[in-house]
Every structure is written in structure tokens, then in C-alpha cells.
Coordinates of C-alpha atoms and ligand atoms in Angstrom, one line a residue:
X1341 CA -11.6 -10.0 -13.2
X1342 CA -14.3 -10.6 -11.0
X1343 CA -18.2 -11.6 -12.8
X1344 CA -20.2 -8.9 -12.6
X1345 CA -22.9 -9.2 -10.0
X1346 CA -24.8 -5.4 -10.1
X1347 CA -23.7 -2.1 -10.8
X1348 CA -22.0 0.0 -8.1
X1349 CA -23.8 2.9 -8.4
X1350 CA -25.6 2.6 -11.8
X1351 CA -28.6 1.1 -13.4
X1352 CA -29.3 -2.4 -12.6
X1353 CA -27.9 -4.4 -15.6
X1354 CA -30.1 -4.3 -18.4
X1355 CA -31.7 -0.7 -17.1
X1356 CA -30.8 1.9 -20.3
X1357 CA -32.6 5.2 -20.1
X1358 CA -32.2 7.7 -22.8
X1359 CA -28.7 9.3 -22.8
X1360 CA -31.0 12.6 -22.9
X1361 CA -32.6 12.0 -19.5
X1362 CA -32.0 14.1 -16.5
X1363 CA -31.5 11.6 -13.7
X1364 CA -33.8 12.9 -11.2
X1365 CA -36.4 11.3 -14.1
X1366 CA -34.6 8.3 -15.1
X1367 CA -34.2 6.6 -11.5
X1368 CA -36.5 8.4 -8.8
X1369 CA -36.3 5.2 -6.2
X1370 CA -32.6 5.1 -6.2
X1371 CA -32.3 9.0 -5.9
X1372 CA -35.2 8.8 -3.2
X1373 CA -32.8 5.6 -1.6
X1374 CA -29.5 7.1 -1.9
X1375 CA -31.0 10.7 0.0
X1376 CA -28.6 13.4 1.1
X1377 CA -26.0 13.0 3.9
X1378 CA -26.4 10.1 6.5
X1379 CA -29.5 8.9 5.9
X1380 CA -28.7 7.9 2.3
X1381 CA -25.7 5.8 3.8
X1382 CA -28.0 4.4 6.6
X1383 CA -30.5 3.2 4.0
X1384 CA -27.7 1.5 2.6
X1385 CA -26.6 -0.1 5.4
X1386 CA -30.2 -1.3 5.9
X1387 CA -30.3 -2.7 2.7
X1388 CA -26.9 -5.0 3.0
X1389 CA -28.2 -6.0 6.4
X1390 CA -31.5 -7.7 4.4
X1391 CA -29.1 -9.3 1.9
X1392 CA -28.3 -9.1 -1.6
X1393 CA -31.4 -10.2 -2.7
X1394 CA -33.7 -7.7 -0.3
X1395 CA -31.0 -4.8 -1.5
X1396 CA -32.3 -5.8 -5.1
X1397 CA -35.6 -5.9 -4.3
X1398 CA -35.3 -3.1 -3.2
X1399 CA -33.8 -1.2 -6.2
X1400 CA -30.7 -0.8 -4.0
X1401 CA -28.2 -0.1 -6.5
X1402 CA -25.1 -1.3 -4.9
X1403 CA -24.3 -5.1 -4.3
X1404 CA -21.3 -6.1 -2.7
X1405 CA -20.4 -9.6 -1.9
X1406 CA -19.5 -9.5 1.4
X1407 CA -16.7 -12.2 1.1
X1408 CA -15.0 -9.6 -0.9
X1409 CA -15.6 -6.7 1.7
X1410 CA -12.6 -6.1 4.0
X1411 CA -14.2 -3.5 6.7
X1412 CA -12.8 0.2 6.8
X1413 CA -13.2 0.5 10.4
X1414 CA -11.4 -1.0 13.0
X1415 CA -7.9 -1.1 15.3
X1416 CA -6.2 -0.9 12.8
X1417 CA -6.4 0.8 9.2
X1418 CA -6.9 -2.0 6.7
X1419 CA -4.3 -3.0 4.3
X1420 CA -1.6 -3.5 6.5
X1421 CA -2.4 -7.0 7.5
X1422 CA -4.9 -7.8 5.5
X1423 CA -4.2 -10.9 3.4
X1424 CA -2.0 -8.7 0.6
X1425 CA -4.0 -8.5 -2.6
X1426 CA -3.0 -8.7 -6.0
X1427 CA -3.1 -5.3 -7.1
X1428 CA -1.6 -1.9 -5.9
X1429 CA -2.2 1.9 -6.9
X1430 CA 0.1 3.6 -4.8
X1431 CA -0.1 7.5 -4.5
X1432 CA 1.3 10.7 -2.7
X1433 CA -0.1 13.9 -2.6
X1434 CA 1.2 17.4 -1.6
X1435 CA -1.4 19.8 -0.3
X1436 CA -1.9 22.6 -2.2
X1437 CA -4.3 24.7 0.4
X1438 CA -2.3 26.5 3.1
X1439 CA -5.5 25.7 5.5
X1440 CA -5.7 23.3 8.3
X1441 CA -9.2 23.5 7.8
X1442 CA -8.9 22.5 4.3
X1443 CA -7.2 19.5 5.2
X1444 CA -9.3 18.0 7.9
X1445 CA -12.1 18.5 5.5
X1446 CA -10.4 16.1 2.7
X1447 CA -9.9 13.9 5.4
X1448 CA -13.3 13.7 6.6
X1449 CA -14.0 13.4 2.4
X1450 CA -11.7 10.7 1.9
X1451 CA -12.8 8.9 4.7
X1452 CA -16.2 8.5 3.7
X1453 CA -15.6 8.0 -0.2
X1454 CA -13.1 5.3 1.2
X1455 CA -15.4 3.3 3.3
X1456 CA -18.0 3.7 0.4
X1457 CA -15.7 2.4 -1.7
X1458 CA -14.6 -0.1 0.1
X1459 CA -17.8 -1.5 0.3
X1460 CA -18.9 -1.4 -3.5
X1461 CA -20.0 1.4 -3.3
X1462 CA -19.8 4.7 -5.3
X1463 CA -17.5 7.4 -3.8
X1464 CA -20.3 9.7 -3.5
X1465 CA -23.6 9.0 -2.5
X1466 CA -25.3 9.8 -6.0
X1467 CA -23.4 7.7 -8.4
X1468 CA -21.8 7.6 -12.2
X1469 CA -25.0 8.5 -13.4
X1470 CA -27.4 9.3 -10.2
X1471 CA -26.3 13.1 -10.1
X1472 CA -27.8 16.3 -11.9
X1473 CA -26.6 16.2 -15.5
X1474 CA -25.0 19.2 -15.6
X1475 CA -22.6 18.6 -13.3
X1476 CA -19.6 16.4 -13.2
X1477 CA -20.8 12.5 -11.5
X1478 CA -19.5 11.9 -7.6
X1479 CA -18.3 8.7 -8.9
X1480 CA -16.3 8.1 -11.7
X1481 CA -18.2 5.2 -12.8
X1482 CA -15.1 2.8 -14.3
X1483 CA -16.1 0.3 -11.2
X1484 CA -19.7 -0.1 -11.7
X1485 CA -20.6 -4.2 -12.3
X1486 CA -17.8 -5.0 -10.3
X1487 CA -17.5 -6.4 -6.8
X1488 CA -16.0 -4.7 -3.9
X1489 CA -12.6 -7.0 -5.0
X1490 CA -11.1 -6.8 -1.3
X1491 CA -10.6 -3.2 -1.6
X1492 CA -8.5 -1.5 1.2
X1493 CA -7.4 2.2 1.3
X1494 CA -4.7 2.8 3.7
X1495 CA -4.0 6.7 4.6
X1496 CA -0.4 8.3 5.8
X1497 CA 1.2 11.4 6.8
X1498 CA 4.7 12.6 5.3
X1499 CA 7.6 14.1 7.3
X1500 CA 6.5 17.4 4.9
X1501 CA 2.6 17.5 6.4
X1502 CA 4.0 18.1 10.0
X1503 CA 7.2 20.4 8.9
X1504 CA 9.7 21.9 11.9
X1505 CA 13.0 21.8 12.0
X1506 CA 15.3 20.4 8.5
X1507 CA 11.9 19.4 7.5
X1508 CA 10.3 22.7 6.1
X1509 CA 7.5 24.7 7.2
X1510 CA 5.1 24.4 9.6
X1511 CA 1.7 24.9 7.2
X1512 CA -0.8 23.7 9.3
X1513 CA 0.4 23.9 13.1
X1514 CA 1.3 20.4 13.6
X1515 CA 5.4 20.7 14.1
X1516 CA 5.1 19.8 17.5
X1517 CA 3.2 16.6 17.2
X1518 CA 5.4 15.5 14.4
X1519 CA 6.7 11.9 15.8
X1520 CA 10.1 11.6 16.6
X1521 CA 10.9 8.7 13.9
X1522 CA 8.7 10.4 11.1
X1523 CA 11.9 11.9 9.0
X1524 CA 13.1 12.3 5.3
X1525 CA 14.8 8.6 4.9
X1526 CA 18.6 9.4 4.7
X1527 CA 20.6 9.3 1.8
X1528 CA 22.3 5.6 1.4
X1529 CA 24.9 4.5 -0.5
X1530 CA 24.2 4.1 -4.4
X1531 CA 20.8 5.3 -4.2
X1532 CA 19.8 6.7 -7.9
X1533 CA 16.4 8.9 -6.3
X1534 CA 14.4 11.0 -8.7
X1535 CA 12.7 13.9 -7.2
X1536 CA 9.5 13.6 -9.3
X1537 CA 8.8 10.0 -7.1
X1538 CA 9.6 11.0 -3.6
X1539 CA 7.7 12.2 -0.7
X1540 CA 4.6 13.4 -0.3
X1541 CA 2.8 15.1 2.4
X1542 CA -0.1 12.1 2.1
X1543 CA -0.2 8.8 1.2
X1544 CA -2.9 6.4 -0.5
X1545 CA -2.4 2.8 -0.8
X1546 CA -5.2 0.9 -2.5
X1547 CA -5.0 -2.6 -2.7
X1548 CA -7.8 -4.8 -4.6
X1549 CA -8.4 -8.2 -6.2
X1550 CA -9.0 -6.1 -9.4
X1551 CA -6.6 -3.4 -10.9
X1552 CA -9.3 -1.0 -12.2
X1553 CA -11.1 -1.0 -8.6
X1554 CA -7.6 0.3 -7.1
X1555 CA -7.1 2.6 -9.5
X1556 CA -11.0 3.7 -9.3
X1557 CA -10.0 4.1 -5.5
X1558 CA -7.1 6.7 -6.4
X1559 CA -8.6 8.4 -8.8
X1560 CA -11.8 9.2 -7.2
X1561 CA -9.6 10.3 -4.0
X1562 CA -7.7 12.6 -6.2
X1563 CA -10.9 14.0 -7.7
X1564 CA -12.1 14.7 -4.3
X1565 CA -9.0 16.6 -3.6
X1566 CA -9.4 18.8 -6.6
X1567 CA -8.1 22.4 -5.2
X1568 CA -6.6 20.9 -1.7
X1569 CA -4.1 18.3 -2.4
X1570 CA -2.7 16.9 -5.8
X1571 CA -1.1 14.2 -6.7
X1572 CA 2.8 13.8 -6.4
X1573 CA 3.7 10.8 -7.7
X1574 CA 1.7 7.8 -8.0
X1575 CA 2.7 3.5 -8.9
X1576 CA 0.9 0.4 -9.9
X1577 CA 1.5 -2.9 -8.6
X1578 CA 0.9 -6.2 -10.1
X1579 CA 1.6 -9.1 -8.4
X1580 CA 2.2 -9.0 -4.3
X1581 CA 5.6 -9.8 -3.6
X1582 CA 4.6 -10.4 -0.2
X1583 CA 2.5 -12.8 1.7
X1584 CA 0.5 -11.5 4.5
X1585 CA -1.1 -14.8 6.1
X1586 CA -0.3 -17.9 6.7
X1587 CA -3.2 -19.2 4.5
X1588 CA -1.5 -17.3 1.4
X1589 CA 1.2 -18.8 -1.0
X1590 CA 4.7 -17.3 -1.2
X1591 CA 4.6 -15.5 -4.6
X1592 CA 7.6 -14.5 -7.1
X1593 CA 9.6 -11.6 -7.6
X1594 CA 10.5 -10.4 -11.1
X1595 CA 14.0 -12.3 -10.2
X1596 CA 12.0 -15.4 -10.5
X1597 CA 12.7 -15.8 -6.5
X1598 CA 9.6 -16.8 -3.6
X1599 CA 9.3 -13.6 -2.3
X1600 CA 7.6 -13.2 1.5
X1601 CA 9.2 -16.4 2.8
X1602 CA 10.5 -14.9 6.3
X1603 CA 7.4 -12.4 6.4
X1604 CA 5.9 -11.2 9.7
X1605 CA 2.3 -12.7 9.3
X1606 CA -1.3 -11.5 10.1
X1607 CA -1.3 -14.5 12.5
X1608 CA 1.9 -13.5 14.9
X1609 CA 0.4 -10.7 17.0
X1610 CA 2.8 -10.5 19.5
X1611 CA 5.9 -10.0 16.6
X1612 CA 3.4 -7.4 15.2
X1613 CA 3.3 -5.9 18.7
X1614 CA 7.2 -5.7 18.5
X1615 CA 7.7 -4.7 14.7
X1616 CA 5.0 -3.3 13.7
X1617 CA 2.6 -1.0 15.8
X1618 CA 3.4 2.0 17.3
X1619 CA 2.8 1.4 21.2
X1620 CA 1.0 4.4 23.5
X1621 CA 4.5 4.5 25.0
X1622 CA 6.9 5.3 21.9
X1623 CA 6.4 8.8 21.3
X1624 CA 4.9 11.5 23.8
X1625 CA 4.6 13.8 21.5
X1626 CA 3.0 11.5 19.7
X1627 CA 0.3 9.6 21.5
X1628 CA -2.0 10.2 18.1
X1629 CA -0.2 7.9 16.2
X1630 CA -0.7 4.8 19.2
X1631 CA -1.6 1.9 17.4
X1632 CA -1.2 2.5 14.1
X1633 CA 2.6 2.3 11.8
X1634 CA 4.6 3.7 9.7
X1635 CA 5.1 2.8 6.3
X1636 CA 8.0 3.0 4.0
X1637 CA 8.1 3.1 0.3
X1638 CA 11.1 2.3 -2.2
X1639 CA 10.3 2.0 -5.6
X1640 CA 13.8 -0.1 -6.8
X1641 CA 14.0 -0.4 -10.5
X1642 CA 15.6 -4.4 -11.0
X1643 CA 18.3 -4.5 -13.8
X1644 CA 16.4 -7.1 -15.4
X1645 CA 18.4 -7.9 -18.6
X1646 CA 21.7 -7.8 -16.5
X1647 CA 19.6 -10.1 -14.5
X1648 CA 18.7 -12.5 -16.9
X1649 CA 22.4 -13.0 -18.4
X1650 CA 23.8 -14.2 -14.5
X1651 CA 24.0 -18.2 -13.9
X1652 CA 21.0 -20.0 -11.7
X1653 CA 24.4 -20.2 -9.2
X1654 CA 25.3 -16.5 -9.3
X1655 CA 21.1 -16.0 -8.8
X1656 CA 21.3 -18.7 -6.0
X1657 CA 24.2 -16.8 -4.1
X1658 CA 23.0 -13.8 -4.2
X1659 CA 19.7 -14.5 -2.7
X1660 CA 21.0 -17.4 -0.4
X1661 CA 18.0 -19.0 -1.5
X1662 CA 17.2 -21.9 -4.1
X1663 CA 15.3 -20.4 -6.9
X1664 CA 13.0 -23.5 -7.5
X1665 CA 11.6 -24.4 -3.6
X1666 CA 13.1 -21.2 -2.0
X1667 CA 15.2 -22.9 0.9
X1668 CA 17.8 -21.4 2.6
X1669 CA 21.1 -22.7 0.8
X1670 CA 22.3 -24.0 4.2
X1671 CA 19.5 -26.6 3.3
X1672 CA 16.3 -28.0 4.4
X1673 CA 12.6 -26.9 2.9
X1674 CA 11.5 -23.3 2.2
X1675 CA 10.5 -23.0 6.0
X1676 CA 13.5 -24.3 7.6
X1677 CA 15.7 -21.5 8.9
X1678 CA 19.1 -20.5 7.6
X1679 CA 22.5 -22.1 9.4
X1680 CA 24.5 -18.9 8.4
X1681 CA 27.2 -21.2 10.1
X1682 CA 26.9 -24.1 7.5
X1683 CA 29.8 -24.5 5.6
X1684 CA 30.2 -26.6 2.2
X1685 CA 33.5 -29.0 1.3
X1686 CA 35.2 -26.4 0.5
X1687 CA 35.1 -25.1 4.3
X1688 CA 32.8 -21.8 3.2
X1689 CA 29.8 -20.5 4.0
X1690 CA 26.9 -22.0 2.1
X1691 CA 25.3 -19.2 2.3
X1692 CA 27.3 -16.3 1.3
X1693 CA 27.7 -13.5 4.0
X1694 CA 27.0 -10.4 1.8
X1695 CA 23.5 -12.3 0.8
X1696 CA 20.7 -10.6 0.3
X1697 CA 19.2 -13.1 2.9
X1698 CA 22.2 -13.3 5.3
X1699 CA 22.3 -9.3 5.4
X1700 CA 18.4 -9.3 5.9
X1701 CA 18.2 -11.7 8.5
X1702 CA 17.2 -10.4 12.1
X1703 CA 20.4 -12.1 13.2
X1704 CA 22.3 -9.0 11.1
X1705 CA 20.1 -6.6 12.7
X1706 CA 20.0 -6.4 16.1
X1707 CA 16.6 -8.9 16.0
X1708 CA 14.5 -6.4 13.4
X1709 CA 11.8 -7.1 11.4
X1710 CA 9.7 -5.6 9.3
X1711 CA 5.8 -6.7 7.5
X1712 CA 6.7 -6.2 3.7
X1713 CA 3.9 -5.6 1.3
X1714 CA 5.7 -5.0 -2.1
X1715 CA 4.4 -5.4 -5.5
X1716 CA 6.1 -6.3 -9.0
X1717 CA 5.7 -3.2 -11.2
X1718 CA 6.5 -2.8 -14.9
X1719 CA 6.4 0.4 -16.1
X1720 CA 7.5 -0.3 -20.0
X1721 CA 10.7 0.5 -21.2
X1722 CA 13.7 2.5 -21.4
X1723 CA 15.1 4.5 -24.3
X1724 CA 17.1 1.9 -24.6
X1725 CA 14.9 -1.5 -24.7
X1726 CA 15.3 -2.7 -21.1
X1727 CA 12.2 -2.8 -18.7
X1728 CA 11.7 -0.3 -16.4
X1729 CA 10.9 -3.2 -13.9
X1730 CA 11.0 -3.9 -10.3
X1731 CA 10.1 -3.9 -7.1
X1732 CA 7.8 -1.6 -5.3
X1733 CA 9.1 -2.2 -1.9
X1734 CA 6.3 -1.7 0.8
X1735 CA 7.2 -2.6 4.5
X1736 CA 4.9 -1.9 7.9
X1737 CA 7.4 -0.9 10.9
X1738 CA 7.1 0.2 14.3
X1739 CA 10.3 2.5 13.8
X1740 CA 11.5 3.5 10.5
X1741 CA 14.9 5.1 12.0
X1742 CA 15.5 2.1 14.0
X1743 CA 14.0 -0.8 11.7
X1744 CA 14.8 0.4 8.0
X1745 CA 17.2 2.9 8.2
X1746 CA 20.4 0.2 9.7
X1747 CA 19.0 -2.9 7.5
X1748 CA 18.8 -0.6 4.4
X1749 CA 22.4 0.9 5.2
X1750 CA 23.7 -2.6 5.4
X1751 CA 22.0 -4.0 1.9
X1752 CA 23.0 -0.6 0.0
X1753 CA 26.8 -1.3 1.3
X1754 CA 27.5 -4.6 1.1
X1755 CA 24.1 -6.6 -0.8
X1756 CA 25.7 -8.8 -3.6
X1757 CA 21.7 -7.9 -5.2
X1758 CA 22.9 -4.4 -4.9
X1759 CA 24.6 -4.8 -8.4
X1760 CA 21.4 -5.6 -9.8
X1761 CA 19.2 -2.7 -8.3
X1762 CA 18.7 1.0 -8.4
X1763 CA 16.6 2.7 -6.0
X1764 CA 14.1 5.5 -8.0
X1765 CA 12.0 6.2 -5.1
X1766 CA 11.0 6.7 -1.9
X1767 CA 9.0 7.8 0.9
X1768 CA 8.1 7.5 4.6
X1769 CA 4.9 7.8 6.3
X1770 CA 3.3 7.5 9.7
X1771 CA -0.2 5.5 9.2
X1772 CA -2.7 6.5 11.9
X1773 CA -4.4 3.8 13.6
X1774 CA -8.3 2.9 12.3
X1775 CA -11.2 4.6 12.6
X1776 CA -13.3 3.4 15.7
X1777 CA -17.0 3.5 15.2
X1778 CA -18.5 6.9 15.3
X1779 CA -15.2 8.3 14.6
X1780 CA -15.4 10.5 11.7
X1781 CA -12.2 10.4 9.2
X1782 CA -8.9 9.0 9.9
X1783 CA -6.2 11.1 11.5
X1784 CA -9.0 12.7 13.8
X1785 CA -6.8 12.2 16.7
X1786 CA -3.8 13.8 15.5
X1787 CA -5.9 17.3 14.3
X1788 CA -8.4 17.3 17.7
X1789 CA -6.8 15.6 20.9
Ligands
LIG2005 C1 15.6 -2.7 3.7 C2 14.8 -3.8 3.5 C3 14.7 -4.6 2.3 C4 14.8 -4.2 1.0 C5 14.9 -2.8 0.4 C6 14.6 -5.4 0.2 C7 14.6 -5.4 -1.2 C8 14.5 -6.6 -2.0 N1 14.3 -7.9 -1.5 C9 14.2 -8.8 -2.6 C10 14.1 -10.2 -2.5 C11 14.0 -10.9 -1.4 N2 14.1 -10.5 -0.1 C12 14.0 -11.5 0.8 C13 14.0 -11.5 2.1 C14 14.1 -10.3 2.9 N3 14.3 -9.0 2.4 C15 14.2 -8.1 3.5 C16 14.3 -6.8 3.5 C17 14.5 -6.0 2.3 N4 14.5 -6.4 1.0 C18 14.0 -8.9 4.7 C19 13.8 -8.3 6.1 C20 13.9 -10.2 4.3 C21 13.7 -11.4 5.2 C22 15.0 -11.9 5.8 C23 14.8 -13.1 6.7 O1 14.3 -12.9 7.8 O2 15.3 -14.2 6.3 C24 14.0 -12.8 0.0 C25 14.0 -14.2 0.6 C26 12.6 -14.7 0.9 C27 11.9 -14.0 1.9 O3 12.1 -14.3 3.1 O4 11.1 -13.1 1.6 C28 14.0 -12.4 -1.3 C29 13.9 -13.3 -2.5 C30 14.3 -8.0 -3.8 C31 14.2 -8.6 -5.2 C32 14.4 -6.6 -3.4 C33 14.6 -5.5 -4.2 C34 14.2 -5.3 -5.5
FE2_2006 FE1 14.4 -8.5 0.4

């Protein structure tokens, strides 16, 4: 966990006023500070812009170190190429409110808490401990002393927000700009689902150095949503599964295999173009979505003890990768691309055909890729001593229907690691593109252009 620096929205460290003391008493320069609406977050911004040092001068309560600040705004929503962090809270929401008012008003919420956050700061503009006390705090306070920790909050929009058609209802008159792609993901073969982890008509992914900033990010979302939207069904991450950027290592899966090898990276814009961005063309109905993605979400529980009982060769084959340097089997370094047409001295493939690699490989599909993002979870045990361990498959496309959908059919059929996982959950959303300066909360395009 990151050192602390300064609190995120409480006293400075060593400050303790009297539990007793309203906080209009206890902190008058930081109340004066923080204000009320924009100005508050101007006065902020004024204070980053002279430094940490002027901001504690200044009695600035938040300090964020901007090397560990990944900006909100932009092209594109952070956390889908940002270099993948350590730590994931995942969560879907249904909306409860029946009011597209209702709705765009958690967005604008969300958005702001959200780029506070992101920036060290509290979710609201009084604090943990800044805010009348008799009322509940704005901020949740479990992230005070520590840093911004990379923190990104990606937002999405489920098949069940827009409705029309198979898909259900249409609450809040968006059928009709529903994209084409943004569907239920099909039924495929073997898949073990639970109702209780799929869907969602939003989608939260927080991403941070530091476990209890992401899940401060969640739970201060869902606090804001009290009485609009609710939480569905949430996971935690540990350990990216995934690398993002060609500065980052390859990491390990809970199969003890480099995970993120063949990865589309931050660095190849023009694959991104391809596999991962929605292009102003794709969808006339649409054009909202231009520039942003769509994420998919699989939450596949890893028969770990089964797992652990297989031979390094059995591991090795089913992969089609070594487990110690992560090289194709066909040979050469972890870099060097597969020869599916390599055979060994007994005239077969080296790499077997119904590989999870070979089966994965844009050669099996029609040239796709995808930008995965996936985290290790364990969620404790079974009734019956095994882990409930896994993978919680994340992956950026440009075209669920026509990126995931075939590769998925084609792993759920004929994957040799198929024996050794059981899909739990799952989700699709489409991930607007970022907020532009001056824009007010993500999504703005879909609900007023
Ligand atoms: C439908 C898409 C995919 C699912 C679901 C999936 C699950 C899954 N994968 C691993 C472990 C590895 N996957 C690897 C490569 C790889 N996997 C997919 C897609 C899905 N994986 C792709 C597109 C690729 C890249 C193929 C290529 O271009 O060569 C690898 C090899 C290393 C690497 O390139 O990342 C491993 C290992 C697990 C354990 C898992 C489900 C739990
Ligand atoms: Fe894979």
C-alpha cells in the first residue's frame, strides 16, 4: 500500500478535533476552501496547479501525487488502455427509478464523484469529516491518507438500459439508439451462468494501485445511487492478468501461466483502431457511442485442484505455451509467434490444434482481436474445500457479436482448458467514449444529441 502523503479529505495528519465538534467549527479554512458547487472544485484545481506544497500551505486538504493521477477526461474513458493496474472492483447496477431524468442526474453525479476521485479527492466536495454532523459524510472516508493509486473509473451501458425488442422494456426512451451489437451474450456450450452475476443495466470498473481505493471508488458510487440504481452484482480482482503496455511485464494466471503475452497494447493505435473503438461509421443508430467500446465481462471459476493434479505436459498442451518462459510450443522466446504448422518427430502438431492458444489465435478467427483486461479473483471456498478461484475475464472490443461471440463459441466447443473451467458470469456493455472538457458526465451524447 502506498505511504501516506495527506489525507483525502480529512484533517491534515496529526489534526484531531474533539469527536464532539461540529465541523463548521473544527475546520473553517477547509470548509471556506472546499465552497459549494464549482468554485470549491476550481479552488482545488488552483491549489494542485501551485503544487503540493502551496496546496498545504494552503490548508488544501487533498494531496494527490500527480504521477499517480491518471486523468478522467479525455478521447477516451480511462481504464481501457491505461497501463492495467493491480486491483479491480468490478460492479453492475440495475436502475431502480423508472425516470430518465433520474438517470442522467446519477450520471452527472457519478461523473463528478469520479473525477474527484480519481484525483484524490473526496467524492463529494465536503469530505469524511468536513460535512454537517448530523448528516451522513459525502465521502466515505476509508481512502483518506492515501494517494490517488492510479485510480480509473470506467462507465457502461447494458443491453437492459436501452431495452426493445428480446431485450425488455423500453424504461427510459432509448430503444432506438440501442447499438446494433449491444445484445445479451448468447448461450454457449457448457456455460454454468448464475443469474445473481449477470447483466446489469450499468457498469463500474475501478481499477487502482491499492484495493481499498477501488473499492472506495464503488462504494461511494453506489452510495450516490442510493434510491436510483443498486447494485447487481459486483467482483474483486487481484492481480491483472493482462498487460496493457509495452513497458509492463506479462503477469500470471492462477494456472501458473504468463497471461497477456499476444495482448493488443496501449502502443498499437492502429490495431486499436481495428479491434477496439467503435468508429463514427459502425452504427447509425449509434453515432453516440463513436469512439468509445464495448466491454465484455466473464467471470470463469478455474477448477483449480483438478488443475493442480494434471502433469506440467498436460498444462503445457493445453495452453500451447511453456509454463516457465511462456513461448509458443512450436519454439522460440515468449515473443516469437506460434508455427501452428510445426510438427514434432512424431509428425504432430507441436502445438495441439484444440489449444487454448491455437483456438485463440487470430489465424482461427477470421484475424480478431480483442484488448483483455482480466484479473485473478479468489473468492474463498466451496462447501466442499476447493477455491472458488479464477479468472475475471475483461476484454475491450470494437464488436462483441463479431469479435467475442465466434472466438468464445470456438473455446466453449473444442478448448482442451474447457475441462478445467466453468463460466459463473457474464455481461456486455457499450462504454461511451470520454468526457471532452466542458462536457458534463459521461454518456451525455447518448441522452442529448
Ligand atoms: C473468448 C475469449 C477468451 C477467453 C474467455 C479466455 C479465457 C482464458 N484464457 C486463459 C489463459 C490464456 N489465454 C491466452 C491467450 C489468449 N486468450 C484469448 C482469449 C480468451 N481467453 C486470446 C485472444 C488470446 C491470445 C491468442 C493469441 O493471439 O495468441 C494465453 C496465452 C498467453 C497470451 O497471449 O495471453 C493464456 C495463458 C485463461 C486461464 C482463461 C480462462 C480462465
Ligand atoms: Fe485466453
Amino acid at each position: 500500500m502506498s505511504a501516506p502523503v495527506t489525507g483525502q479529505g480529512g484533517e491534515e495528519p496529526g489534526e484531531t478535533p474533539a469527536p464532539s465538534a461540529p465541523a463548521a467549527r473544527r475546520d473553517p479554512s477547509r470548509r471556506a476552501l472546499l465552497g459549494a458547487g464549482g468554485a470549491g472544485l476550481a479552488a482545488l484545481a488552483a491549489g494542485f496547479a501551485g503544487g503540493f506544497g502551496a496546496a498545504r500551505a494552503q490548508g488544501a486538504p487533498p494531496a494527490t501525487d500527480d504521477g499517480h493521477v491518471v486523468p478522467f477526461r479525455g478521447a477516451r474513458q480511462a481504464g481501457i488502455v491505461t497501463p492495467a493496474q493491480d486491483r479491480l472492483h468490478f460492479a453492475a447496477f440495475d436502475l431502480t427509478t423508472s425516470s430518465r431524468d433520474d438517470v442522467v442526474d446519477l450520471l452527472r453525479r457519478w461523473s463528478l464523484a469520479a473525477e474527484r476521485m480519481t484525483r484524490g479527492l473526496p467524492a463529494g466536495e465536503l469530505g469524511p469529516v468536513g460535512g454537517a454532523y448530523d448528516a451522513p459524510p459525502d465521502d466515505t472516508g476509508e481512502a483518506q491518507e492515501l494517494r490517488p493509486g492510479n485510480l480509473t473509473i470506467t462507465f457502461g451501458f447494458g443491453p437492459s438500459l436501452f431495452g426493445g425488442g428480446d431485450i425488455g422494456p423500453d424504461r427510459f426512451g432509448l430503444a432506438a439508439r440501442r447499438p446494433n451489437a449491444l445484445a445479451d451474450l448468447p448461450h454457449f456450450p457448457g456455460d454454468t451462468l448464475e443469474a445473481a452475476r449477470c447483466g446489469g443495466d450499468l457498469m463500474v470498473q475501478a481499477c487502482s494501485d491499492d484495493p481499498q481505493i477501488a473499492v472506495h471508488a464503488v462504494r461511494n458510487l453506489a452510495r450516490l445511487a442510493f434510491g436510483t440504481a443498486q447494485v447487481r452484482w459486483s467482483q474483486l480482482g487481484y492481480g491483472r492478468t493482462s498487460r496493457t503496455s509495452s513497458a509492463q511485464a506479462t503477469p500470471r494466471n492462477l494456472f501458473g501461466f504468463k497471461d497477456g503475452t499476444a495482448n493488443l497494447l496501449a502502443e498499437d493505435t492502429a490495431a486499436l483502431d481495428e479491434h477496439v473503438w467503435v468508429a463514427p461509421g459502425d452504427d447509425p443508430a449509434a453515432s453516440w457511442l463513436a469512439g468509445g467500446s464495448y466491454l465484455v465481462a466473464r467471470r470463469i471459476r478455474m477448477t483449480i485442484e483438478t488443475w493442480d493434479r494434471s502433469s506440467l505436459r498436460e498444462q503445457e498442451s493445453v495452453v500451447g505455451r511453456t509454463k516457465g518462459t511462456g513461448a509458443p510450443l512450436s519454439g522460440g522466446q515468449e515473443a516469437t509467434e506460434p508455427d501452428f504448422t510445426r510438427t514434432g518427430n512424431d509428425g504432430r502438431p507441436l502445438i495441439d490444434p484444440d489449444s487454448h492458444v491455437a483456438l485463440a489465435h487470430p489465424t482461427a478467427n477470421g484475424g480478431v482481436r480483442m484488448l483483455r483486461r482480466g484479473y485473478n479473483y479468489t473468492d474463498g471456498s466451496d462447501g466442499l474445500g476447493r477455491l472458488d478461484a479464477g479468472l475475471f475475464f475483461l476484454a475491450f472490443v470494437r464488436d462483441p457479436v463479431r469479435q467475442f461471440v465466434p472466438m468464445q463459441n470456438a473455446l466453449a466447443k473444442n478448448d482442451l482448458m474447457s475441462e478445467y473451467l466453468r463460466h459463473t458470469g457474464s455481461g456486455v456493455w457499450a462504454v461511451p467514449p470520454g468526457l471532452a472538457d466542458g462536457a458534463d458526465y459521461v454518456g451525455q451524447a447518448l441522452f442529448e444529441s
